[in-house]
Tab-separated table of C-alpha atoms and ligand atoms in Angstrom:
chain	number	residue	atom	x	y	z
A	255	MET	CA	20.753	-26.132	8.336
A	256	GLU	CA	19.351	-23.158	10.283
A	257	THR	CA	15.623	-22.598	10.132
A	258	MET	CA	13.217	-19.718	10.755
A	259	ARG	CA	9.487	-19.242	11.280
A	260	ALA	CA	7.521	-17.924	8.319
A	261	ASN	CA	3.908	-17.569	7.168
A	262	VAL	CA	3.630	-19.916	4.194
A	263	PHE	CA	0.844	-19.977	1.601
A	264	ARG	CA	-0.125	-23.592	0.789
A	265	ALA	CA	-3.517	-23.404	-0.947
A	266	VAL	CA	-6.683	-21.317	-0.939
A	267	ASN	CA	-7.522	-20.602	2.718
A	268	ALA	CA	-4.622	-22.846	3.805
A	269	PHE	CA	-1.677	-20.907	5.199
A	270	GLY	CA	0.154	-20.527	8.482
A	271	LEU	CA	3.374	-20.582	10.401
A	272	GLU	CA	6.030	-23.135	9.395
A	273	GLU	CA	9.716	-23.787	10.046
A	274	VAL	CA	11.518	-23.136	6.766
A	275	PRO	CA	15.225	-22.848	5.879
A	276	LYS	CA	16.832	-19.570	6.916
A	277	PRO	CA	18.104	-18.056	3.643
A	278	LEU	CA	21.589	-16.736	2.864
A	279	PRO	CA	22.113	-13.584	0.804
A	280	GLY	CA	23.525	-14.025	-2.679
A	281	PHE	CA	25.322	-11.438	-4.787
A	282	GLY	CA	23.630	-8.044	-4.559
A	283	GLU	CA	21.211	-9.255	-1.882
A	284	ALA	CA	20.814	-8.468	1.804
A	285	LEU	CA	19.390	-10.596	4.598
A	286	ILE	CA	17.360	-8.648	7.124
A	287	ARG	CA	16.005	-9.805	10.470
A	288	VAL	CA	12.415	-8.590	10.291
A	289	THR	CA	11.484	-6.550	13.392
A	290	LEU	CA	8.007	-5.516	12.228
A	291	THR	CA	5.667	-6.293	9.369
A	292	THR	CA	1.945	-6.087	8.698
A	293	ILE	CA	-0.869	-7.651	6.674
A	294	CYS	CA	-2.106	-5.983	3.487
A	295	GLY	CA	-5.512	-6.235	1.833
A	296	THR	CA	-3.633	-7.820	-1.059
A	297	ASP	CA	-2.492	-10.644	1.270
A	298	LEU	CA	-6.178	-11.324	1.899
A	299	HIS	CA	-6.702	-11.559	-1.885
A	300	ILE	CA	-3.833	-14.091	-1.950
A	301	VAL	CA	-5.018	-16.353	0.880
A	302	ARG	CA	-8.579	-16.286	-0.483
A	303	GLY	CA	-7.284	-17.396	-3.884
A	304	GLU	CA	-8.276	-14.172	-5.664
A	305	TYR	CA	-4.669	-13.384	-6.576
A	306	PRO	CA	-2.756	-16.580	-7.348
A	307	VAL	CA	0.757	-17.182	-6.026
A	308	ARG	CA	2.708	-20.440	-5.936
A	309	PRO	CA	2.121	-22.812	-3.001
A	310	GLY	CA	5.077	-22.770	-0.602
A	311	LEU	CA	5.620	-19.029	-0.937
A	312	VAL	CA	6.204	-16.918	2.184
A	313	ILE	CA	3.748	-14.029	1.925
A	314	GLY	CA	3.886	-10.398	3.053
A	315	HIS	CA	5.486	-7.338	1.476
A	316	GLU	CA	5.900	-4.688	4.182
A	317	PRO	CA	9.212	-5.104	6.024
A	318	VAL	CA	11.148	-3.179	8.634
A	319	GLY	CA	14.246	-4.884	10.010
A	320	ILE	CA	17.898	-4.990	10.945
A	321	ILE	CA	20.571	-5.912	8.401
A	322	GLU	CA	21.749	-9.406	9.403
A	323	ALA	CA	24.101	-10.110	6.487
A	324	LEU	CA	25.094	-8.483	3.206
A	325	GLY	CA	25.814	-10.332	-0.018
A	326	ASP	CA	28.808	-9.393	-2.159
A	327	GLY	CA	28.434	-6.229	-4.187
A	328	VAL	CA	26.284	-4.296	-1.694
A	329	THR	CA	28.087	-1.164	-0.529
A	330	GLY	CA	27.275	1.705	1.827
A	331	TYR	CA	25.448	-0.436	4.395
A	332	GLN	CA	26.497	-2.257	7.536
A	333	VAL	CA	25.264	-5.238	9.478
A	334	GLY	CA	23.129	-3.996	12.382
A	335	GLU	CA	21.604	-1.013	10.586
A	336	ARG	CA	17.837	-0.567	10.861
A	337	VAL	CA	16.198	-0.383	7.450
A	338	LEU	CA	12.871	0.025	5.690
A	339	VAL	CA	12.274	-1.800	2.418
A	340	GLY	CA	9.426	-0.859	0.086
A	341	ALA	CA	6.775	-3.382	-0.932
A	342	ILE	CA	7.954	-2.877	-4.494
A	343	THR	CA	11.639	-3.650	-5.039
A	344	PRO	CA	12.779	-2.262	-8.392
A	345	CYS	CA	16.123	-3.432	-9.766
A	346	GLY	CA	17.169	0.099	-10.647
A	347	GLN	CA	18.892	-1.098	-13.812
A	348	CYS	CA	16.346	-2.280	-16.352
A	349	ARG	CA	14.727	-0.345	-19.147
A	350	ALA	CA	11.583	0.346	-17.082
A	351	CYS	CA	13.527	1.489	-13.999
A	352	LEU	CA	15.829	3.755	-15.968
A	353	SER	CA	12.789	5.255	-17.712
A	354	GLY	CA	11.459	6.205	-14.279
A	355	GLN	CA	8.753	3.490	-14.201
A	356	LEU	CA	10.215	1.687	-11.200
A	357	SER	CA	7.073	-0.204	-10.203
A	358	GLN	CA	6.825	-1.781	-13.661
A	359	CYS	CA	10.434	-3.045	-13.342
A	360	GLY	CA	11.027	-5.605	-16.074
A	361	HIS	CA	13.702	-7.906	-14.617
A	362	GLY	CA	15.963	-7.348	-17.609
A	363	ASP	CA	15.716	-5.640	-20.939
A	364	ASP	CA	11.966	-5.512	-20.914
A	365	TYR	CA	8.889	-4.048	-19.255
A	366	GLN	CA	6.596	-6.240	-17.169
A	367	PRO	CA	3.285	-5.120	-15.641
A	368	ILE	CA	3.563	-5.111	-11.818
A	369	GLY	CA	7.100	-6.519	-12.295
A	370	GLY	CA	8.515	-4.503	-9.402
A	371	TRP	CA	6.291	-6.344	-6.911
A	372	ARG	CA	8.361	-9.335	-5.870
A	373	PHE	CA	7.967	-9.911	-2.090
A	374	GLY	CA	5.221	-12.401	-1.373
A	375	ASN	CA	4.403	-12.494	-5.078
A	376	THR	CA	7.327	-13.956	-7.030
A	377	ILE	CA	9.836	-14.357	-4.166
A	378	ASN	CA	9.545	-15.096	-0.445
A	379	GLY	CA	8.042	-12.261	1.556
A	380	ALA	CA	8.169	-10.419	4.856
A	381	GLN	CA	5.891	-12.362	7.221
A	382	ALA	CA	8.912	-14.247	8.533
A	383	GLU	CA	11.839	-13.903	10.907
A	384	TYR	CA	14.256	-13.217	8.057
A	385	LEU	CA	13.898	-11.821	4.552
A	386	ILE	CA	16.152	-11.719	1.501
A	387	VAL	CA	16.070	-8.267	-0.105
A	388	PRO	CA	16.800	-8.465	-3.847
A	389	ASN	CA	18.740	-5.671	-5.549
A	390	ALA	CA	19.613	-4.480	-2.048
A	391	GLN	CA	21.626	-1.531	-3.329
A	392	ALA	CA	18.434	-0.027	-4.764
A	393	ASN	CA	16.118	-1.028	-1.936
A	394	LEU	CA	17.534	-0.541	1.570
A	395	THR	CA	16.690	2.719	3.313
A	396	LYS	CA	18.204	3.488	6.698
A	397	ILE	CA	15.582	4.588	9.227
A	398	PRO	CA	16.295	7.753	11.256
A	399	GLY	CA	16.471	7.124	15.011
A	400	THR	CA	13.457	9.368	15.627
A	401	VAL	CA	11.145	7.236	13.468
A	402	SER	CA	9.697	4.135	15.151
A	403	ASP	CA	9.215	0.739	13.513
A	404	GLU	CA	5.452	1.247	13.723
A	405	GLN	CA	5.666	4.549	11.858
A	406	ALA	CA	8.034	3.139	9.241
A	407	VAL	CA	6.242	-0.123	8.441
A	408	LEU	CA	3.189	1.569	6.938
A	409	LEU	CA	5.357	3.551	4.525
A	410	ALA	CA	6.383	0.393	2.635
A	411	ASP	CA	3.027	0.012	0.917
A	412	ILE	CA	-0.119	1.798	2.044
A	413	ALA	CA	1.388	5.255	2.597
A	414	SER	CA	3.497	5.054	-0.542
A	415	THR	CA	0.446	3.966	-2.554
A	416	GLY	CA	-2.108	6.313	-1.024
A	417	ILE	CA	0.093	9.386	-1.260
A	418	ALA	CA	1.030	8.393	-4.826
A	419	GLY	CA	-2.665	8.522	-5.733
A	420	ALA	CA	-2.613	12.239	-4.947
A	421	GLU	CA	0.766	12.794	-6.620
A	422	ALA	CA	-0.200	10.963	-9.808
A	423	ALA	CA	-3.277	13.116	-10.483
A	424	PRO	CA	-1.479	15.472	-9.699
A	425	VAL	CA	-3.368	17.298	-6.949
A	426	ARG	CA	-2.581	20.995	-7.308
A	427	ILE	CA	-2.623	23.741	-4.708
A	428	GLY	CA	-6.205	24.812	-4.123
A	429	ASP	CA	-7.784	21.659	-5.570
A	430	ALA	CA	-10.970	20.058	-4.302
A	431	VAL	CA	-10.349	16.328	-3.922
A	432	VAL	CA	-12.759	13.508	-3.120
A	433	VAL	CA	-11.444	10.125	-2.018
A	434	PHE	CA	-13.741	7.129	-2.504
A	435	ALA	CA	-13.207	4.540	0.251
A	436	GLN	CA	-11.365	5.239	3.482
A	437	GLY	CA	-9.601	1.971	4.091
A	438	PRO	CA	-5.869	2.205	4.834
A	439	ILE	CA	-5.092	3.081	1.201
A	440	GLY	CA	-7.810	5.714	0.914
A	441	LEU	CA	-6.863	7.211	4.281
A	442	CYS	CA	-3.293	7.679	3.078
A	443	ALA	CA	-4.649	9.178	-0.160
A	444	THR	CA	-6.605	11.636	1.967
A	445	ALA	CA	-3.409	12.551	3.824
A	446	GLY	CA	-1.607	12.764	0.459
A	447	ALA	CA	-4.187	15.158	-0.997
A	448	LYS	CA	-3.747	17.451	1.963
A	449	LEU	CA	0.057	17.230	1.728
A	450	MET	CA	-0.146	18.138	-1.972
A	451	GLY	CA	-1.993	21.350	-1.117
A	452	ALA	CA	-5.679	20.600	-1.671
A	453	SER	CA	-8.006	23.195	-0.125
A	454	LEU	CA	-10.849	20.755	0.283
A	455	VAL	CA	-10.538	17.028	0.912
A	456	ILE	CA	-13.695	14.910	1.093
A	457	GLY	CA	-13.486	11.360	2.435
A	458	VAL	CA	-16.231	8.883	1.457
A	459	ASP	CA	-16.944	5.575	3.209
A	460	GLY	CA	-19.791	3.774	4.931
A	461	ASP	CA	-17.964	2.877	8.129
A	462	GLU	CA	-17.992	5.311	11.059
A	463	HIS	CA	-14.593	4.169	12.436
A	464	ARG	CA	-13.018	4.899	9.103
A	465	LEU	CA	-14.773	8.223	8.646
A	466	ALA	CA	-13.488	9.306	12.059
A	467	MET	CA	-9.983	8.282	11.009
A	468	SER	CA	-10.494	10.138	7.713
A	469	ARG	CA	-10.877	13.393	9.625
A	470	ARG	CA	-7.763	12.576	11.605
A	471	MET	CA	-5.805	11.966	8.397
A	472	GLY	CA	-6.800	15.319	6.934
A	473	ALA	CA	-10.325	15.208	5.476
A	474	ASP	CA	-12.230	18.492	5.828
A	475	VAL	CA	-15.566	16.804	5.182
A	476	VAL	CA	-16.534	13.150	5.482
A	477	LEU	CA	-19.543	11.655	3.729
A	478	ASN	CA	-21.219	8.483	4.885
A	479	ARG	CA	-22.353	6.822	1.670
A	480	ARG	CA	-25.127	5.059	3.603
A	481	GLU	CA	-26.628	8.340	4.748
A	482	VAL	CA	-26.168	10.949	2.035
A	483	ASP	CA	-26.350	11.236	-1.745
A	484	VAL	CA	-22.587	11.399	-2.172
A	485	LEU	CA	-22.546	12.654	-5.764
A	486	ALA	CA	-24.996	15.471	-5.084
A	487	GLU	CA	-23.087	16.440	-1.959
A	488	VAL	CA	-19.709	16.471	-3.772
A	489	LYS	CA	-21.184	18.639	-6.546
A	490	ARG	CA	-22.577	21.030	-3.949
A	491	LEU	CA	-19.403	21.226	-1.836
A	492	THR	CA	-17.124	21.714	-4.859
A	493	GLY	CA	-19.321	24.027	-6.899
A	494	GLY	CA	-19.849	21.653	-9.807
A	495	GLY	CA	-17.390	18.811	-9.381
A	496	ALA	CA	-14.055	17.824	-7.864
A	497	ASP	CA	-10.749	18.609	-9.534
A	498	VAL	CA	-9.485	15.172	-8.542
A	499	ALA	CA	-11.322	12.015	-7.487
A	500	ILE	CA	-9.264	9.181	-6.032
A	501	GLU	CA	-10.613	5.628	-6.223
A	502	ALA	CA	-9.300	3.491	-3.357
A	503	LEU	CA	-11.438	0.344	-3.352
A	504	GLY	CA	-11.243	-1.395	-6.722
A	505	ALA	CA	-14.940	-1.707	-7.583
A	506	GLN	CA	-17.187	-0.660	-10.454
A	507	GLU	CA	-19.365	1.429	-8.138
A	508	THR	CA	-16.579	3.542	-6.678
A	509	PHE	CA	-14.826	3.875	-10.044
A	510	GLU	CA	-18.014	5.162	-11.601
A	511	ASN	CA	-18.816	7.441	-8.681
A	512	ALA	CA	-15.306	8.869	-8.839
A	513	LEU	CA	-15.756	9.629	-12.523
A	514	ARG	CA	-19.193	11.142	-12.003
A	515	SER	CA	-17.979	13.368	-9.175
A	516	LEU	CA	-15.426	15.154	-11.392
A	517	ARG	CA	-15.788	18.545	-12.994
A	518	PRO	CA	-15.137	18.543	-16.745
A	519	GLY	CA	-11.376	18.326	-17.175
A	520	GLY	CA	-10.947	16.653	-13.797
A	521	THR	CA	-8.736	13.671	-13.086
A	522	LEU	CA	-9.687	10.253	-11.774
A	523	SER	CA	-6.701	8.774	-9.966
A	524	SER	CA	-7.265	5.061	-9.507
A	525	LEU	CA	-5.545	2.971	-6.809
A	526	GLY	CA	-7.908	0.027	-6.351
A	527	VAL	CA	-7.221	-3.469	-7.650
A	528	TYR	CA	-10.136	-4.506	-9.899
A	529	SER	CA	-11.316	-7.884	-11.048
A	530	GLY	CA	-13.748	-8.962	-13.735
A	531	LYS	CA	-14.933	-6.262	-16.078
A	532	LEU	CA	-14.555	-2.545	-15.437
A	533	GLN	CA	-16.845	-0.354	-17.508
A	534	VAL	CA	-16.812	3.357	-18.303
A	535	PRO	CA	-20.354	4.632	-18.983
A	536	TYR	CA	-20.243	7.080	-21.891
A	537	ASP	CA	-22.296	9.726	-20.095
A	538	ALA	CA	-19.937	9.787	-17.093
A	539	LEU	CA	-17.126	10.468	-19.554
A	540	ALA	CA	-19.148	13.186	-21.367
A	541	ALA	CA	-19.178	10.910	-24.410
A	542	GLY	CA	-15.390	11.118	-24.502
A	543	LEU	CA	-15.395	14.930	-24.845
A	544	GLY	CA	-15.054	15.959	-21.190
A	545	ASP	CA	-11.256	16.356	-21.118
A	546	HIS	CA	-11.207	13.866	-18.263
A	547	ARG	CA	-8.015	12.071	-17.405
A	548	ILE	CA	-7.794	8.617	-15.814
A	549	VAL	CA	-4.482	7.594	-14.247
A	550	THR	CA	-3.591	4.373	-12.445
A	551	THR	CA	-0.776	3.828	-9.977
A	552	LEU	CA	1.062	0.860	-8.510
A	553	CYS	CA	2.738	1.490	-5.163
A	554	PRO	CA	6.062	3.261	-5.723
A	555	GLY	CA	9.089	1.572	-4.143
A	556	GLY	CA	12.864	1.802	-4.078
A	557	LYS	CA	15.167	3.376	-1.533
A	558	GLU	CA	14.709	6.991	-2.611
A	559	ARG	CA	10.922	6.752	-2.390
A	560	MET	CA	11.205	5.279	1.116
A	561	ARG	CA	13.732	7.949	2.136
A	562	ARG	CA	11.357	10.685	1.045
A	563	LEU	CA	8.429	9.152	2.940
A	564	LEU	CA	10.604	8.785	6.040
A	565	THR	CA	11.417	12.516	5.872
A	566	LEU	CA	7.670	13.268	5.915
A	567	VAL	CA	7.360	11.349	9.173
A	568	GLU	CA	10.571	12.755	10.607
A	569	SER	CA	9.448	16.326	9.947
A	570	GLY	CA	6.075	15.692	11.573
A	571	ARG	CA	4.106	16.403	8.394
A	572	PHE	CA	2.624	12.908	8.259
A	573	ASP	CA	2.132	10.188	10.845
A	574	PRO	CA	0.652	6.874	9.724
A	575	LYS	CA	0.897	5.267	13.158
A	576	PRO	CA	-2.738	5.862	14.217
A	577	LEU	CA	-3.718	3.410	11.479
A	578	ILE	CA	-2.192	0.554	13.497
A	579	THR	CA	-5.063	-0.576	15.670
A	580	HIS	CA	-3.895	-4.075	16.701
A	581	ARG	CA	-0.640	-5.885	17.441
A	582	PHE	CA	0.214	-9.592	17.171
A	583	SER	CA	3.308	-11.752	17.399
A	584	LEU	CA	4.274	-13.772	14.311
A	585	ASP	CA	3.074	-16.883	16.169
A	586	GLN	CA	-0.427	-15.360	16.263
A	587	ILE	CA	-0.462	-14.379	12.600
A	588	THR	CA	-3.501	-16.449	11.601
A	589	GLU	CA	-5.449	-14.668	14.353
A	590	GLY	CA	-4.161	-11.406	12.863
A	591	TYR	CA	-5.479	-12.432	9.430
A	592	ARG	CA	-8.868	-13.259	10.909
A	593	LEU	CA	-9.241	-9.959	12.733
A	594	PHE	CA	-7.919	-7.904	9.803
A	595	GLY	CA	-9.846	-9.886	7.193
A	596	GLU	CA	-13.160	-9.615	8.997
A	597	ARG	CA	-12.451	-6.053	10.173
A	598	LEU	CA	-13.325	-7.060	13.725
A	599	ASP	CA	-13.032	-4.618	16.613
A	600	GLY	CA	-12.540	-1.614	14.285
A	601	ALA	CA	-9.335	-3.124	12.863
A	602	MET	CA	-7.510	-0.899	10.406
A	603	LYS	CA	-3.923	-2.249	10.219
A	604	VAL	CA	-2.340	-4.942	12.373
A	605	ALA	CA	1.342	-4.893	13.291
A	606	ILE	CA	3.070	-8.305	13.313
A	607	LYS	CA	6.233	-8.701	15.416
A	608	PRO	CA	8.386	-11.749	14.591
B	964	NAD	N1	-2.358	0.422	-6.327
B	964	NAD	C1	-1.630	-0.264	-5.458
B	964	NAD	O1	-0.408	-0.348	-5.560
B	964	NAD	C2	-2.295	-0.922	-4.299
B	964	NAD	C3	-1.532	-1.295	-3.164
B	964	NAD	C4	-2.183	-1.899	-2.089
B	964	NAD	C5	-3.552	-2.113	-2.139
B	964	NAD	N2	-4.257	-1.749	-3.265
B	964	NAD	C6	-5.709	-1.935	-3.380
B	964	NAD	O2	-6.347	-0.785	-2.843
B	964	NAD	C7	-7.693	-1.134	-2.485
B	964	NAD	C8	-7.980	-0.629	-1.083
B	964	NAD	O3	-7.172	-1.287	-0.128
B	964	NAD	P1	-7.476	-1.133	1.438
B	964	NAD	O4	-6.502	-2.023	2.136
B	964	NAD	O5	-7.539	0.300	1.816
B	964	NAD	O6	-8.953	-1.792	1.461
B	964	NAD	P2	-10.001	-2.072	2.640
B	964	NAD	O7	-10.790	-3.246	2.177
B	964	NAD	O8	-9.345	-2.102	3.968
B	964	NAD	O9	-10.916	-0.787	2.642
B	964	NAD	C9	-11.924	-0.578	1.735
B	964	NAD	C10	-12.888	0.480	2.286
B	964	NAD	O10	-13.889	0.680	1.308
B	964	NAD	C11	-15.098	0.993	1.965
B	964	NAD	N3	-16.176	0.823	0.988
B	964	NAD	C12	-16.780	-0.330	0.586
B	964	NAD	N4	-17.687	-0.054	-0.377
B	964	NAD	C13	-17.636	1.289	-0.585
B	964	NAD	C14	-18.342	2.155	-1.460
B	964	NAD	N5	-19.256	1.710	-2.318
B	964	NAD	N6	-18.053	3.499	-1.413
B	964	NAD	C15	-17.121	3.971	-0.547
B	964	NAD	N7	-16.428	3.172	0.300
B	964	NAD	C16	-16.687	1.859	0.279
B	964	NAD	C17	-15.091	0.039	3.127
B	964	NAD	O11	-15.964	0.455	4.163
B	964	NAD	C18	-13.608	0.090	3.568
B	964	NAD	O12	-13.379	1.071	4.548
B	964	NAD	C19	-7.774	-2.651	-2.671
B	964	NAD	O13	-8.314	-2.919	-3.948
B	964	NAD	C20	-6.325	-3.071	-2.638
B	964	NAD	O14	-6.116	-4.317	-3.276
B	964	NAD	C21	-3.648	-1.142	-4.318
B	965	ZN	ZN1	0.074	-4.374	-0.199
B	966	ZN	ZN1	14.100	-2.693	-13.021
């Protein structure tokens, strides 16, 4: 039996590189040789035991690679082609998918919350030499020659998610948008707000590295939450409140601040992953009479979503590559987790090369 190296989750804070069987693609599946992947904040939740997955699972959900083998029933692709696969792999056939809710793909004749997220969640993931792509026909996107692996890999999750936060609101031409938290997700939301036509984009964080990157990704104004009264400043800059506030942390404080920074009738677009109890104070919601809207978004996936994001990079309208601050080989992946997890040395995203 052939084997491959993969990052395997064993227990809380117990994970690392192992030799595991190299998989073979079944019907409708593709096997890709991973050429680049990365570590997501959600992977940190997994290894710290905050998001449970089964022991023995290969983690990671952001793959770029070369098609190594195609299962029966996959047409229009060839071995050797370079492809991007989204973090979310919808089946394209179920009730949810065919209703346009691809991320909530239901694996059959049903809906299932977060059901489209399979890699490193319900099936083996991308932090490995090889990866089985399920429903390959719906999930393989060929990468144009002008787009590098490092540009493509961030489209799988953070760019798709962040930009979707602006699309879901939706941000309209001329809007004033404030983005709470400028981690990788929030930075892509900032870029997304600008791409959607906002006239004013405000990035909020407490970390100077990230505020500098916020400007680079399109923020007109950055607010250091440790130095200024963010809500007062947003009200002043927007003349009474933002049209759209994007939450990109997953905490009560930022959720509430996002709500409080809106004008009446504004939209809170939420991207963060929350835990425990999330409360909506009645006054922030104008007692329920403020015409506010709250929308939530799971990272959009599927081959058409990835194709569209690739065209943004190809046309020069968006470049996520500056977010990659560090590079590791797969053999050094635990070091990569440490640096990324502790945000050492200004780490934003780390690229992992198998
Ligand atoms: N919706 C989705 O599909 C999806 C996909 C991936 C990740 N996520 C979630 O998005 C969230 C953000 O992910 P990330 O990787 O960008 O996180 P991150 O931890 O890298 O960044 C968080 C940022 O928040 C800043 N911050 C902390 N407290 C703050 C406060 N009170 N106000 C403003 N900023 C503050 C930090 O300085 C940091 O820059 C997480 O909850 C993650 O799980 C959601
Ligand atoms: Zn992720
Ligand atoms: Zn489906």
